[in-house]
Short mmCIF file of C-alpha atoms and ligand atoms in Angstrom, two decimals:
data_model
loop_
_atom_site.label_atom_id
_atom_site.label_comp_id
_atom_site.label_asym_id
_atom_site.label_seq_id
_atom_site.Cartn_x
_atom_site.Cartn_y
_atom_site.Cartn_z
CA MET A 1 53.75 25.21 117.57
CA LYS A 2 51.33 27.44 115.92
CA ILE A 3 51.15 31.13 117.12
CA LEU A 4 48.94 33.93 115.82
CA ILE A 5 50.07 37.36 116.12
CA CYS A 6 47.10 39.63 117.06
CA ASP A 7 48.44 43.00 117.49
CA ALA A 8 51.34 45.01 115.77
CA THR A 9 54.62 43.23 116.71
CA ASP A 10 58.21 44.00 115.81
CA ALA A 11 59.27 42.34 112.61
CA SER A 12 62.76 40.91 113.65
CA ALA A 13 60.95 39.25 116.48
CA ILE A 14 58.53 37.27 114.23
CA ALA A 15 61.59 36.37 112.04
CA THR A 16 63.29 35.16 115.52
CA MET A 17 60.39 33.01 116.24
CA ARG A 18 60.08 31.53 112.49
CA ALA A 19 63.91 30.95 112.71
CA ALA A 20 63.42 28.76 116.03
CA GLY A 21 60.86 26.67 114.54
CA LEU A 22 57.60 28.30 115.47
CA GLU A 23 54.79 28.57 112.83
CA VAL A 24 53.95 32.20 112.97
CA ASP A 25 50.89 34.09 111.37
CA VAL A 26 50.32 37.53 111.33
CA ARG A 27 46.76 39.02 111.60
CA ASP A 28 47.44 42.09 113.49
CA ARG A 29 44.04 43.95 112.67
CA ILE A 30 42.02 40.95 113.31
CA THR A 31 38.56 41.87 114.57
CA PRO A 32 37.00 40.89 117.76
CA GLU A 33 34.37 38.98 115.54
CA GLU A 34 37.03 36.91 113.68
CA LEU A 35 38.84 35.75 116.52
CA PRO A 36 36.66 32.89 117.78
CA GLU A 37 36.60 31.66 114.15
CA VAL A 38 40.45 31.63 113.71
CA LEU A 39 42.12 31.26 117.02
CA PRO A 40 41.00 27.46 117.71
CA ALA A 41 43.54 26.49 115.12
CA TYR A 42 46.46 28.01 117.21
CA ASP A 43 48.40 26.65 120.54
CA GLY A 44 49.47 30.31 121.35
CA MET A 45 48.32 34.12 120.55
CA VAL A 46 50.51 37.28 121.00
CA VAL A 47 48.49 40.40 121.98
CA ARG A 48 49.43 44.21 122.82
CA SER A 49 46.67 46.28 124.47
CA ARG A 50 44.11 46.05 121.23
CA THR A 51 43.04 42.82 121.48
CA GLN A 52 40.87 41.69 124.10
CA VAL A 53 41.04 38.25 125.61
CA ARG A 54 37.90 37.72 127.75
CA ALA A 55 36.18 34.52 128.89
CA PRO A 56 34.11 33.73 125.97
CA LEU A 57 37.02 33.79 123.73
CA ILE A 58 38.93 31.54 125.93
CA ASP A 59 35.85 29.07 126.13
CA ALA A 60 36.00 29.42 122.18
CA THR A 61 39.58 28.22 122.00
CA PRO A 62 40.13 24.96 123.75
CA ASN A 63 43.55 24.60 121.94
CA LEU A 64 45.14 27.54 123.34
CA LYS A 65 48.06 26.89 125.85
CA VAL A 66 49.90 30.15 126.02
CA ILE A 67 48.79 33.92 125.80
CA VAL A 68 51.76 36.50 125.66
CA ARG A 69 51.00 40.07 126.25
CA GLY A 70 53.95 42.40 124.66
CA GLY A 71 53.80 44.97 127.35
CA VAL A 72 53.11 45.32 131.05
CA GLY A 73 49.20 45.82 131.81
CA LEU A 74 47.21 42.68 131.69
CA ASP A 75 43.75 44.37 131.73
CA ASN A 76 42.68 43.27 128.43
CA ILE A 77 43.10 39.72 129.43
CA ASP A 78 40.88 37.73 131.98
CA VAL A 79 44.21 36.30 133.50
CA ASP A 80 42.43 34.22 136.31
CA TYR A 81 40.07 32.70 134.01
CA ALA A 82 42.67 31.71 131.56
CA LEU A 83 44.78 30.33 134.18
CA SER A 84 41.81 28.25 135.35
CA LYS A 85 41.58 26.87 131.81
CA GLY A 86 45.20 25.66 132.17
CA ILE A 87 46.54 28.47 129.71
CA VAL A 88 50.17 30.09 130.84
CA VAL A 89 49.87 33.98 130.71
CA LEU A 90 53.22 36.02 130.27
CA ASN A 91 53.88 39.38 129.55
CA THR A 92 56.99 41.66 129.28
CA PRO A 93 57.36 43.52 132.40
CA ALA A 94 60.17 45.80 132.10
CA ALA A 95 60.91 46.21 128.34
CA SER A 96 59.06 49.43 128.13
CA SER A 97 60.16 51.13 131.29
CA ALA A 98 62.78 53.34 130.28
CA SER A 99 60.66 54.83 127.47
CA VAL A 100 57.81 55.46 129.78
CA ALA A 101 59.94 57.26 132.20
CA GLU A 102 61.43 59.53 129.76
CA LEU A 103 58.08 60.46 128.66
CA VAL A 104 57.42 61.55 132.43
CA LEU A 105 60.72 63.25 132.46
CA GLY A 106 59.61 65.00 129.29
CA TYR A 107 56.36 65.94 130.78
CA MET A 108 57.94 67.59 133.63
CA PHE A 109 60.30 69.57 131.80
CA ALA A 110 57.37 70.59 129.43
CA MET A 111 55.50 71.76 132.47
CA ALA A 112 58.46 73.40 134.17
CA ARG A 113 59.09 75.74 131.23
CA HIS A 114 55.52 76.07 129.48
CA ILE A 115 56.83 73.94 126.58
CA TYR A 116 53.59 73.62 125.03
CA GLU A 117 52.18 77.09 125.65
CA THR A 118 55.51 78.74 124.18
CA THR A 119 55.59 76.84 121.09
CA THR A 120 51.67 77.63 120.51
CA SER A 121 52.54 81.44 121.11
CA MET A 122 55.42 81.25 118.58
CA LYS A 123 53.22 79.21 116.00
CA ALA A 124 50.99 82.11 116.17
CA GLY A 125 53.52 84.66 115.26
CA LYS A 126 54.18 86.00 118.58
CA TRP A 127 56.90 86.96 120.97
CA GLU A 128 56.00 86.93 124.65
CA LYS A 129 59.27 86.69 126.37
CA LYS A 130 57.70 88.12 129.66
CA LYS A 131 54.82 86.00 129.77
CA PHE A 132 56.57 82.65 130.01
CA LYS A 133 58.68 82.46 133.64
CA GLY A 134 59.24 78.85 134.50
CA ASP A 135 60.98 77.01 137.22
CA GLU A 136 63.57 74.86 137.75
CA LEU A 137 62.92 71.04 138.49
CA GLY A 138 66.21 70.90 140.52
CA GLY A 139 65.28 71.33 144.13
CA LYS A 140 61.77 70.36 143.86
CA ILE A 141 60.01 67.42 145.48
CA LEU A 142 59.09 64.54 143.25
CA GLY A 143 56.29 62.07 144.78
CA ILE A 144 56.50 58.76 143.06
CA LEU A 145 53.13 56.67 143.79
CA GLY A 146 54.15 53.03 142.85
CA LEU A 147 57.75 52.02 143.00
CA GLY A 148 58.05 49.42 140.38
CA ASN A 149 59.77 49.06 137.38
CA ILE A 150 58.74 52.38 135.82
CA GLY A 151 58.61 54.18 139.20
CA ARG A 152 62.59 53.00 139.96
CA GLU A 153 63.50 54.34 136.17
CA VAL A 154 61.64 57.84 136.97
CA ALA A 155 63.45 57.96 140.44
CA ARG A 156 66.72 57.32 139.26
CA ARG A 157 66.46 60.14 136.33
CA ALA A 158 65.04 62.61 138.75
CA LYS A 159 67.66 62.04 141.05
CA ALA A 160 70.32 62.92 138.50
CA LEU A 161 68.26 66.28 138.13
CA ASP A 162 68.71 67.00 141.66
CA MET A 163 65.27 66.51 142.61
CA THR A 164 64.19 65.11 146.13
CA VAL A 165 62.38 62.10 145.33
CA ILE A 166 59.89 60.33 147.70
CA ALA A 167 57.75 57.42 146.89
CA TYR A 168 54.59 55.47 148.46
CA ASP A 169 54.45 51.67 147.46
CA PRO A 170 53.17 49.73 150.76
CA TYR A 171 54.49 46.49 148.79
CA VAL A 172 58.08 47.69 148.31
CA THR A 173 60.51 47.14 151.19
CA GLY A 174 64.17 47.74 152.08
CA PHE A 175 64.36 49.89 148.92
CA LYS A 176 67.45 52.44 149.97
CA ASP A 177 67.63 54.73 147.03
CA VAL A 178 64.48 56.59 147.83
CA GLU A 179 62.71 57.99 150.80
CA MET A 180 59.44 55.79 151.39
CA VAL A 181 56.61 57.51 152.76
CA SER A 182 52.82 57.30 153.53
CA LEU A 183 50.14 57.88 150.95
CA ASP A 184 49.32 61.19 153.06
CA GLU A 185 52.96 62.43 153.27
CA ILE A 186 53.18 62.03 149.57
CA ILE A 187 50.34 63.93 148.79
CA ALA A 188 51.14 66.87 151.26
CA ARG A 189 54.78 67.25 150.07
CA SER A 190 55.16 66.70 146.32
CA ASP A 191 55.71 69.44 143.89
CA TYR A 192 55.44 66.90 140.94
CA LEU A 193 53.22 63.82 141.66
CA THR A 194 53.53 60.93 139.22
CA LEU A 195 51.73 57.54 139.25
CA HIS A 196 53.07 54.29 138.58
CA LEU A 197 50.66 51.94 139.77
CA PRO A 198 48.56 48.90 138.25
CA HIS A 199 44.76 49.92 138.18
CA THR A 200 43.17 47.52 140.84
CA GLU A 201 40.07 47.98 142.88
CA GLU A 202 42.53 49.29 145.64
CA THR A 203 44.18 51.87 143.48
CA HIS A 204 40.94 53.17 141.54
CA HIS A 205 40.60 56.68 141.86
CA ILE A 206 43.39 56.32 144.42
CA ILE A 207 43.68 60.43 143.68
CA SER A 208 40.50 62.06 144.16
CA THR A 209 38.75 65.24 145.79
CA PRO A 210 40.28 64.69 149.26
CA GLU A 211 43.66 64.22 148.13
CA PHE A 212 43.86 67.09 145.79
CA GLU A 213 42.29 69.12 148.95
CA LYS A 214 45.44 68.12 150.74
CA MET A 215 48.17 69.01 147.89
CA LYS A 216 50.60 71.67 147.77
CA PRO A 217 49.21 74.72 145.64
CA GLY A 218 50.56 74.74 142.37
CA VAL A 219 51.49 70.98 142.41
CA ARG A 220 51.59 69.29 139.16
CA VAL A 221 50.53 65.52 138.12
CA ILE A 222 51.60 63.19 135.90
CA ASN A 223 49.86 60.15 134.70
CA CYS A 224 51.55 57.36 132.33
CA ALA A 225 50.04 54.44 134.46
CA ARG A 226 46.28 53.75 133.96
CA GLY A 227 43.53 56.18 133.49
CA GLY A 228 41.50 55.00 136.66
CA VAL A 229 44.04 55.59 139.11
CA ILE A 230 42.86 59.22 138.88
CA ASP A 231 39.34 60.33 139.49
CA GLU A 232 39.53 62.73 135.94
CA ASP A 233 36.55 64.90 137.12
CA ALA A 234 37.99 65.58 140.64
CA LEU A 235 41.18 66.46 138.40
CA TYR A 236 39.65 68.76 136.48
CA ASP A 237 37.94 70.69 139.23
CA ALA A 238 41.41 70.92 140.87
CA LEU A 239 42.55 72.50 137.78
CA VAL A 240 39.89 74.92 137.33
CA SER A 241 40.16 75.85 140.94
CA GLY A 242 43.99 76.57 140.24
CA LYS A 243 45.26 74.12 143.16
CA VAL A 244 46.66 71.97 140.76
CA ALA A 245 48.91 74.02 138.26
CA GLY A 246 49.20 71.48 135.52
CA ALA A 247 48.68 67.87 134.49
CA ALA A 248 50.23 65.68 132.02
CA LEU A 249 48.29 62.60 130.89
CA ASP A 250 49.20 59.67 128.64
CA VAL A 251 46.36 57.37 129.88
CA TYR A 252 42.45 57.81 130.13
CA ALA A 253 39.52 56.07 132.14
CA LYS A 254 38.12 55.41 128.73
CA GLU A 255 40.24 54.94 125.58
CA PRO A 256 40.39 55.86 123.12
CA CYS A 257 38.75 59.38 123.92
CA GLU A 258 38.39 61.96 121.74
CA GLY A 259 37.33 65.34 122.99
CA HIS A 260 38.24 64.87 126.42
CA LYS A 261 36.99 67.61 128.77
CA LEU A 262 40.52 67.79 130.43
CA PHE A 263 41.81 68.90 126.95
CA THR A 264 39.81 72.08 127.05
CA LEU A 265 41.99 73.36 129.62
CA ASP A 266 45.48 74.96 128.73
CA GLN A 267 47.01 73.89 131.88
CA VAL A 268 46.71 70.11 130.40
CA ILE A 269 48.99 68.47 128.17
CA GLY A 270 48.60 64.87 126.94
CA SER A 271 49.16 61.99 124.66
CA PRO A 272 47.38 59.31 123.16
CA HIS A 273 48.66 56.25 125.32
CA ILE A 274 52.16 56.28 123.69
CA GLY A 275 54.39 55.81 126.81
CA ALA A 276 55.88 52.60 125.38
CA ALA A 277 55.66 53.64 121.62
CA THR A 278 59.49 53.95 120.88
CA GLU A 279 61.54 52.25 118.69
CA GLU A 280 63.92 50.83 121.15
CA ALA A 281 60.92 49.68 123.54
CA GLN A 282 59.11 47.99 120.55
CA GLY A 283 62.40 46.25 119.80
CA ARG A 284 62.84 44.77 123.40
CA VAL A 285 59.09 43.90 123.70
CA GLY A 286 59.25 42.02 120.59
CA ALA A 287 62.60 40.30 121.76
CA GLU A 288 61.14 39.39 124.98
CA VAL A 289 57.75 38.07 123.39
CA ALA A 290 59.92 35.71 121.00
CA ALA A 291 62.19 34.60 123.75
CA LYS A 292 59.40 33.63 125.65
CA LEU A 293 57.61 31.82 123.22
CA ILE A 294 60.51 30.04 122.13
CA GLU A 295 61.35 28.86 125.75
CA PHE A 296 57.74 27.97 125.95
CA ALA A 297 57.60 25.80 123.22
CA HIS A 298 60.98 23.85 124.19
CA GLN A 299 59.84 23.22 127.86
CA ASN A 300 56.61 21.78 126.53
CA ARG A 301 58.24 19.77 123.89
CA PHE A 302 56.59 21.61 120.42
N1 NAD B 1 51.74 54.74 129.24
C1 NAD B 1 51.90 53.46 128.84
O1 NAD B 1 52.15 53.25 127.62
C2 NAD B 1 52.49 52.56 129.78
C3 NAD B 1 53.38 51.76 129.57
C4 NAD B 1 53.82 50.50 130.47
C5 NAD B 1 53.28 50.46 131.53
N2 NAD B 1 52.14 51.43 131.85
C6 NAD B 1 51.68 51.07 133.10
O2 NAD B 1 52.43 51.80 134.27
C7 NAD B 1 51.96 51.23 135.51
C8 NAD B 1 53.41 50.80 136.26
O3 NAD B 1 53.76 49.63 135.40
P1 NAD B 1 55.48 48.88 136.13
O4 NAD B 1 55.95 48.52 134.92
O5 NAD B 1 55.91 50.01 136.79
O6 NAD B 1 54.54 47.87 136.99
P2 NAD B 1 55.06 47.23 138.19
O7 NAD B 1 54.33 46.12 138.45
O8 NAD B 1 56.62 47.10 138.17
O9 NAD B 1 54.90 48.45 139.64
C9 NAD B 1 53.91 48.87 140.02
C10 NAD B 1 54.26 49.09 141.45
O10 NAD B 1 52.75 49.82 142.05
C11 NAD B 1 52.83 49.24 143.37
N3 NAD B 1 51.39 49.21 143.75
C12 NAD B 1 50.52 48.29 143.84
N4 NAD B 1 49.50 48.71 144.50
C13 NAD B 1 49.61 50.03 145.17
C14 NAD B 1 49.14 50.73 145.96
N5 NAD B 1 47.78 50.52 146.17
N6 NAD B 1 49.75 51.87 146.52
C15 NAD B 1 50.96 52.21 146.07
N7 NAD B 1 51.70 51.24 144.99
C16 NAD B 1 51.07 50.17 144.69
C17 NAD B 1 53.61 47.65 143.12
O11 NAD B 1 53.99 47.44 144.53
C18 NAD B 1 54.53 47.95 142.45
O12 NAD B 1 55.82 48.21 142.70
C19 NAD B 1 51.12 50.04 135.33
O13 NAD B 1 49.60 50.60 135.40
C20 NAD B 1 51.32 49.57 134.02
O14 NAD B 1 50.06 49.19 133.20
C21 NAD B 1 51.86 52.19 131.30
#
């Protein structure tokens, strides 16, 4: 079975696939223009979030049998269209959950103790000991919107910090470790609100002006899910008004984004979509991609 690796993939995973007899070519900087020329020679492709797999590309690749997304979100693949053409679409649902959860915790600590501002102050040669009074995470209420793989990893860690954890997820039942509440309740009660939902029509701007209005003054918001789940203009207004005391963002409505207006505000800290970018997560993603492709090849007698 011939596989084209279209985005950066762990070297040991590539070695594992080759050792299992798969023919693997790495073109991890391939352009959208080159893909329709090159891909028809392959049975499978591996993508991360960079490569877009849209209907016209699928139409141009009649031999394609499997698409593997190293990572969680499938928003860069026209999944239904691929399935309608008999192409199998696989991903690595839990491989990066712990890394994203740790980033969320890091952001909560950073906001509670003003770590970004204190560092900026120290680098400017200042000693502003009185300026930076923080607060503890222990005893605060953490609201988790979307209690899937990442939401649960965040919940487990937050409970170890003595936070009260509440969650809203209409598709989760019988999960006893966390108090499940309504959307209205999570918005009204949370001191920290972290989002861990997919971006769908239903979740688009699930947090917007009406929700910010109902939040506790001084709430802090973290989004390491997908940009579209928060209305960025409404977040900007809520930060400027002081209703939201801080926001930490790893994902944006449009990516890549440079010169984003939210980053003109001191209360905003963030990163360029690096939630899964750890040594460990990359290793697990690669291992799962390799295992799934090898299993697919065996099942389909390649
Ligand atoms: N920042 C990063 O680098 C990074 C890395 C991995 C995943 N992600 C993103 O994080 C998000 C969560 O990933 P995951 O692995 O936990 O996914 P998951 O599928 O395990 O969990 C998502 C949860 O959201 C819930 N949900 C769906 N619609 C909802 C709604 N309307 N209201 C409340 N809950 C709803 C689902 O029931 C599910 O439990 C996804 O958007 C994913 O793309 C980001």
